Coordinates of C-alpha atoms in Angstrom, one line a residue:
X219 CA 80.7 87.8 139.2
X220 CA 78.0 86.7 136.9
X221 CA 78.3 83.1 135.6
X222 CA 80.1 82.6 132.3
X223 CA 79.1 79.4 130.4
X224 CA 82.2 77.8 129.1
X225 CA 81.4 74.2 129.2
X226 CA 82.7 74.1 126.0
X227 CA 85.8 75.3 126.1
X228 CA 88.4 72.8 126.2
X229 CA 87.6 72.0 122.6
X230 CA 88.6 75.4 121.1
X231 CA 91.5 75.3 123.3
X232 CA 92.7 71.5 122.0
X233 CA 92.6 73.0 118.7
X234 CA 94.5 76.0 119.6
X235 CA 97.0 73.6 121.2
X236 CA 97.0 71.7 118.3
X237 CA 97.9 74.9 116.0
X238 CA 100.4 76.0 118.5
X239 CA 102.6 72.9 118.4
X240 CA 103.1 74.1 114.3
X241 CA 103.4 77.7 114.6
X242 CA 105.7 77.2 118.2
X243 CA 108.9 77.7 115.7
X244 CA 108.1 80.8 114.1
X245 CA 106.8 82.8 117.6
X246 CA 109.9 81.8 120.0
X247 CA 109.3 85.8 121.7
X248 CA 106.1 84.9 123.0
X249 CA 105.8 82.9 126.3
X250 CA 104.3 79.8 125.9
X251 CA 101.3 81.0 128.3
X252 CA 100.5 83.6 126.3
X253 CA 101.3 82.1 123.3
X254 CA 98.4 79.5 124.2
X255 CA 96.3 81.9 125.8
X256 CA 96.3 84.1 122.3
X257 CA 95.3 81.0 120.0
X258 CA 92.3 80.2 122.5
X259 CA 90.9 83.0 122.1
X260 CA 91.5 83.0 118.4
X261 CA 89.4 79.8 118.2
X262 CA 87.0 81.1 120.6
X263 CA 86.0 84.4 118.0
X264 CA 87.0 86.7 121.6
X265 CA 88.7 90.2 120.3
X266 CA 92.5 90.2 121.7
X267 CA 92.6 93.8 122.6
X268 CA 93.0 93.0 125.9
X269 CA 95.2 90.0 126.0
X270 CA 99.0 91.1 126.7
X271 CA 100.4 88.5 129.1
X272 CA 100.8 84.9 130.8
X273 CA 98.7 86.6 133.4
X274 CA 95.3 87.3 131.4
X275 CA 95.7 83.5 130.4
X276 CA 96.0 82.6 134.2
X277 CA 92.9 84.7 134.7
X278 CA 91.1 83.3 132.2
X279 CA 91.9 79.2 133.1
X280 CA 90.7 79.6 136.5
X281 CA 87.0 81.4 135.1
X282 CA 87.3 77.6 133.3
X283 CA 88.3 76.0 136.1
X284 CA 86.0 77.3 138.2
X285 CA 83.0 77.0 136.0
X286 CA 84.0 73.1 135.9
X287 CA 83.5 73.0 139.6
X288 CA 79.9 73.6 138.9
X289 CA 80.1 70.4 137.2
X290 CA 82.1 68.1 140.2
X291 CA 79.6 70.1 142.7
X292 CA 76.4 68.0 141.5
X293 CA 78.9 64.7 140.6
X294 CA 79.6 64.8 144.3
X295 CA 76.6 64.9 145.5
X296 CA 75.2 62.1 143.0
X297 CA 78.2 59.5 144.1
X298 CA 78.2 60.6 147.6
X299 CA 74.1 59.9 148.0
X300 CA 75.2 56.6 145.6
X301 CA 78.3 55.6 148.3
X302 CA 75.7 55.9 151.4
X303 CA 72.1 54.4 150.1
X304 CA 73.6 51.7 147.8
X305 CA 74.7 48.7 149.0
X306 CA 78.2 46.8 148.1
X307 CA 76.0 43.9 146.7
X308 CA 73.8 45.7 144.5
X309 CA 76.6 47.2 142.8
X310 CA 78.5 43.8 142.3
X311 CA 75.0 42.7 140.7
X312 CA 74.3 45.1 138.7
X313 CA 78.2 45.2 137.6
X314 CA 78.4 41.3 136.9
X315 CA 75.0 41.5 134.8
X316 CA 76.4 44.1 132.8
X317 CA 79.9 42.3 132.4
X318 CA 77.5 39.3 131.3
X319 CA 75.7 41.6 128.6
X320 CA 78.9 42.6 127.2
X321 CA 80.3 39.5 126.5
X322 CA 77.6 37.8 125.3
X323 CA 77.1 41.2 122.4
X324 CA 80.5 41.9 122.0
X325 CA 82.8 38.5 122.8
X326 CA 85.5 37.9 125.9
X327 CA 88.3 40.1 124.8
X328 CA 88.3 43.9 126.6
X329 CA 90.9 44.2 123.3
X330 CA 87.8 44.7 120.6
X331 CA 85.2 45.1 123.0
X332 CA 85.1 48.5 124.3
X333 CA 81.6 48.1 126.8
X334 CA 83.8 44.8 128.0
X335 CA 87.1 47.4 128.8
X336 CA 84.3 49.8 130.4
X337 CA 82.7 47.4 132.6
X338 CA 86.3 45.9 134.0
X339 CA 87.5 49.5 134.9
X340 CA 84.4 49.9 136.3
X341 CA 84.6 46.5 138.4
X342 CA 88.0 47.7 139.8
X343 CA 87.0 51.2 140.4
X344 CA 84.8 49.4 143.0
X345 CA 87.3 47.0 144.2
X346 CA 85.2 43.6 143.0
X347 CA 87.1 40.6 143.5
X348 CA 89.0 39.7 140.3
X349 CA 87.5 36.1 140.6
X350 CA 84.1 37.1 140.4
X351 CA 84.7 39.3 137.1
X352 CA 86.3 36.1 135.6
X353 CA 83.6 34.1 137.0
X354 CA 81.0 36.2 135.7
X355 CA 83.3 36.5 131.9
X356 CA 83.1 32.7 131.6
X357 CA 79.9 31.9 132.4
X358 CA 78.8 34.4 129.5
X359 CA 81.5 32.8 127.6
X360 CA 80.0 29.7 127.6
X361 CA 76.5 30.2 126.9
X362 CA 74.1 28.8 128.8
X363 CA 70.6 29.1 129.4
X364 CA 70.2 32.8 130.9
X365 CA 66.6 34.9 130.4
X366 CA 67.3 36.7 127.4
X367 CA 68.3 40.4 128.6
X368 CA 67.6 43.2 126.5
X369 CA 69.9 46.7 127.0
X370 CA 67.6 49.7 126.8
X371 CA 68.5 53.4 126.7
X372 CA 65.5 55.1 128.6
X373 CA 65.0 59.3 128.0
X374 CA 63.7 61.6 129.8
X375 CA 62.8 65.0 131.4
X376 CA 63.5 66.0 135.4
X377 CA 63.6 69.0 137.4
X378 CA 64.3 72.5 135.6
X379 CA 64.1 70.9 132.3
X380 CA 66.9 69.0 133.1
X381 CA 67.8 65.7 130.6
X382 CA 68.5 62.3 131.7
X383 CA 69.3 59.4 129.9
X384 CA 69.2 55.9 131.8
X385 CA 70.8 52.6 131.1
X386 CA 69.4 49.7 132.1
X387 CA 69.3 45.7 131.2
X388 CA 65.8 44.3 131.6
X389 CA 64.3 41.0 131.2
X390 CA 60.8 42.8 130.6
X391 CA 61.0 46.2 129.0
X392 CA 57.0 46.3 129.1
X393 CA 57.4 46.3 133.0
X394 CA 60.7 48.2 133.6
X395 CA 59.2 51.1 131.1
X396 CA 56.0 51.2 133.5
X397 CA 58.3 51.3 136.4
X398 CA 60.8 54.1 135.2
X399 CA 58.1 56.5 134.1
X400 CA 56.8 56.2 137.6
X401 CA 59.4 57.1 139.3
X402 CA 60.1 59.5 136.7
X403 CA 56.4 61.3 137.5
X404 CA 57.0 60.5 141.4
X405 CA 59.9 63.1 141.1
X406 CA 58.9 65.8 139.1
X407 CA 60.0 64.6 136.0
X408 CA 58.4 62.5 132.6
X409 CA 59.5 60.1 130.7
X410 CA 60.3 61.7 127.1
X411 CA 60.0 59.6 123.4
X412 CA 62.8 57.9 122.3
X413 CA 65.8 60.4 120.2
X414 CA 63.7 63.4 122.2
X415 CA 66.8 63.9 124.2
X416 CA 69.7 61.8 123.6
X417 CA 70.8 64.1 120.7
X418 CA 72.0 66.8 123.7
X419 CA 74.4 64.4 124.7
X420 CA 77.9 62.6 123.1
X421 CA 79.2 58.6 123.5
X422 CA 82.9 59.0 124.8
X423 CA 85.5 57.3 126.3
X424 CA 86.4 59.0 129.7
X425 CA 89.6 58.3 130.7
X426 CA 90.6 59.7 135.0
X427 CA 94.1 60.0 136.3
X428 CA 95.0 61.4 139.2
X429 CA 96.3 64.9 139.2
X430 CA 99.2 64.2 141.1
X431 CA 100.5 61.5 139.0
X432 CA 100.9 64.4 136.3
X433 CA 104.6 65.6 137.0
X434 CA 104.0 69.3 136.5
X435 CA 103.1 72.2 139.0
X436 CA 100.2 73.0 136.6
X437 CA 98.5 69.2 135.7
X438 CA 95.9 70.8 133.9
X439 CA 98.2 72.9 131.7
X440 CA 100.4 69.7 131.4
X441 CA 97.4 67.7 130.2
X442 CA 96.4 69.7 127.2
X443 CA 99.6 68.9 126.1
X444 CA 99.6 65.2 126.7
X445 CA 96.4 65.6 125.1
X446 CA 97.5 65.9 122.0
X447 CA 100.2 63.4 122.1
X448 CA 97.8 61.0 122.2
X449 CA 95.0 62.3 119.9
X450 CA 92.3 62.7 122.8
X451 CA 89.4 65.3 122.4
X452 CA 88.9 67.0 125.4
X453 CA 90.6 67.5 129.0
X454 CA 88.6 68.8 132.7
X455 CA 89.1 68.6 135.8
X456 CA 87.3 66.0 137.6
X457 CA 87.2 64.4 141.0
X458 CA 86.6 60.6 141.2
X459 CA 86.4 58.3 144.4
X460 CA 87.8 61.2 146.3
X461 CA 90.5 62.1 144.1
X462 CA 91.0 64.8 142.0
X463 CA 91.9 63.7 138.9
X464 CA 92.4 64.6 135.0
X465 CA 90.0 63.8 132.8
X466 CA 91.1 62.6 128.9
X467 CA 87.8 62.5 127.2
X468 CA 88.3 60.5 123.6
X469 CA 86.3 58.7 120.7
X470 CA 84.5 55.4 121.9
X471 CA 86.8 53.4 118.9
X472 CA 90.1 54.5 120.8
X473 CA 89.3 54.3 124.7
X474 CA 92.1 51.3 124.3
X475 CA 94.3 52.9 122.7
X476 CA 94.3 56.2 124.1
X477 CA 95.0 54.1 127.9
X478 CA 97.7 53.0 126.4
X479 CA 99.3 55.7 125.3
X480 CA 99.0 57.3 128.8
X481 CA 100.4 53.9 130.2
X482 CA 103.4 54.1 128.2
X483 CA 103.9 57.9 129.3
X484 CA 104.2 56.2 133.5
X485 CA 100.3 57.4 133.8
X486 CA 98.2 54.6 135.2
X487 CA 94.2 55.6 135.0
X488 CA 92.3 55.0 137.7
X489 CA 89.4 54.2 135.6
X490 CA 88.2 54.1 131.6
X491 CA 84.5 54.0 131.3
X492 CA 82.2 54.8 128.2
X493 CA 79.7 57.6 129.1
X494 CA 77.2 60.1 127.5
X495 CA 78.7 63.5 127.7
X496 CA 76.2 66.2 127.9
X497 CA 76.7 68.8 125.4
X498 CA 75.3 71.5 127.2
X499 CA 74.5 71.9 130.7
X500 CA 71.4 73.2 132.8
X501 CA 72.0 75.2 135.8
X502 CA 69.6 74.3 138.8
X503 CA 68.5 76.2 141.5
X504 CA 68.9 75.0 145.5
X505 CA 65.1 73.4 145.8
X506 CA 65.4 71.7 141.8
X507 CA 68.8 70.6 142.6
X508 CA 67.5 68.3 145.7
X509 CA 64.4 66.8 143.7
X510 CA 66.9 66.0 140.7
X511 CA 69.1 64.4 143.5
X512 CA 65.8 62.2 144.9
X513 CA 65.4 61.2 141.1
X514 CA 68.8 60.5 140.2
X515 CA 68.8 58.1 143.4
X516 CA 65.5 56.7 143.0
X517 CA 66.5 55.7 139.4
X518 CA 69.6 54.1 140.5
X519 CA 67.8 52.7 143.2
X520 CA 66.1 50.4 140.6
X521 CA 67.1 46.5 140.1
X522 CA 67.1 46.9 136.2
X523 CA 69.1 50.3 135.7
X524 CA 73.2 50.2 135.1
X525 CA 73.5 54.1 134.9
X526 CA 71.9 57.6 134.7
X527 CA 73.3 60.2 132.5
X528 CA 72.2 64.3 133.0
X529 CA 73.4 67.4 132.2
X530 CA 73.0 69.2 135.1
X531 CA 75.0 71.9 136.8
X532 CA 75.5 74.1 139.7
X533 CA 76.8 77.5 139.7
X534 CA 79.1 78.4 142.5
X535 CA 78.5 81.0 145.2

């Protein structure tokens, strides 16, 4: 079966969602499958001539669902190749200095401070000791004499046209620019101007909870509902730490409040990050796939970068 790009297909369907719950009253004959199915394909443009039943819409969620997998297949390979060459300590650095960064830009309190709430999910995603987050909260709290860190969004260009962005916090940006472009060249890639590439990908708040906490037999079904309970954007599939989770994708402003919600509905996320979302993806061959994985890792591999960010996929067999 040929490859079917439907990256962006949770959107149309949120909207149909969100027309359904209005117009739910007035078609009571139509299941609710269906029902849903119809109105995504409405949004979507698609011609209906051959949409009848629950089972075309079952048909048609696991193309989606499929196609998503494209997206976990390269996110398992980044984290797995991140689990076995980086070390527990580097990642409690790196985590700490960007806890530090966030409190001194945006103040103590997770509450208003969104990168704060990001980097505390992220800290217990990894298990770091709760002392050493408060530690590292109130030494930034209380000023002190720290080299002045700058947080710099580096862009660029890898395998197969492929787009990165990478996060970093640098004391330098003269030296960790020189460094980054080499590595960049080292792998097949460049280092692109700045707002060359950023503007193919979206800030979110990326909220995970595990499937199975979801009480329904379908918990992606069940989360485009819940989705617009609590005003999210998108929903996918996802797998994090080994888990296969939900995904609640929302606007950076109401990552806090968007958690809550889910809390108060017994759904407990397992994390609640802030990440650039591509908006399209680029599908890699076998050979471009392993360089962008020896770039990806040699990027994270670096003392000064926080995160990478790239819009790559992988097509299924």
């Amino acid at each position: 079966m040929a490859s079917i790009n439907l990256c962006r297909l949770h959107s149309p369907m949120l909207m149909a969602l969100r027309y359904q719950a209005t117009a739910r009253r007035s078609m009571p004959f139509i299941t609710r499958s269906a029902q849903s199915f119809a109105l995504d394909v409405k949004c979507l443009g698609i011609t209906t001539n051959r949409l009848k039943s629950a089972t075309d819409y079952t048909s048609w969620n696991k193309i989606w669902v499929r196609e998503m997998a494209g997206h976990n297949k390269w996110s398992k390979i980044k984290h797995k190749k991140a689990a076995n060459d980086t070390n527990r300590s580097n990642i409690f650095s790196k985590l700490i200095r960007d806890v530090v960064h966030a409190v001194k830009e945006g103040g103590p309190d997770p509450e208003s401070n969104y990168r704060l709430a990001s980097c505390l999910s992220q800290a217990k995603a990894v298990n770091m000791p709760k002392s050493t987050v408060e530690s590292a909260i109130k030494s930034a709290s209380g000023g002190g004499n720290e080299e002045a860190t700058d947080q710099v969004l580096y862009e660029g260009r890898g395998p197969g046209n492929s787009a990165y962005l990478v996060e970093v916090l640098t004391t330098n940006r003269n030296r960790t620019r020189t460094q980054i472009r080499q590595i960049f060249v080292k792998n097949g890639g460049s280092l692109a101007d700045p707002n060359s590439i950023i503007f193919q990908f979206s800030r979110k708040g990326c909220i995970a909870v595990e499937s199975s906490s979801i009480n329904s037999q379908d918990p992606l079904n069940k989360s485009f509902e819940l989705a617009i309970e609590i005003g999210v954007e998108d929903v996918k599939e996802i797998e994090f730490n080994d888990k296969n989770c939900i995904q609640f994708i929302c606007e950076v402003s109401r990552l806090n409040s968007c958690v809550k919600s889910l809390q108060l509905m017994q759904l407990e996320p397992i994390s609640s990050t802030l990440e650039y979302l591509p908006q399209a993806a680029v599908e890699l061959e076998q050979s471009k796939m392993i360089q962008a994985a020896k770039l990806v890792e040699a990027l994270n591999e670096h003392e000064d970068v926080i995160r990478v960010y790239d819009n790559i996929f992988i097509a299924n067999d």
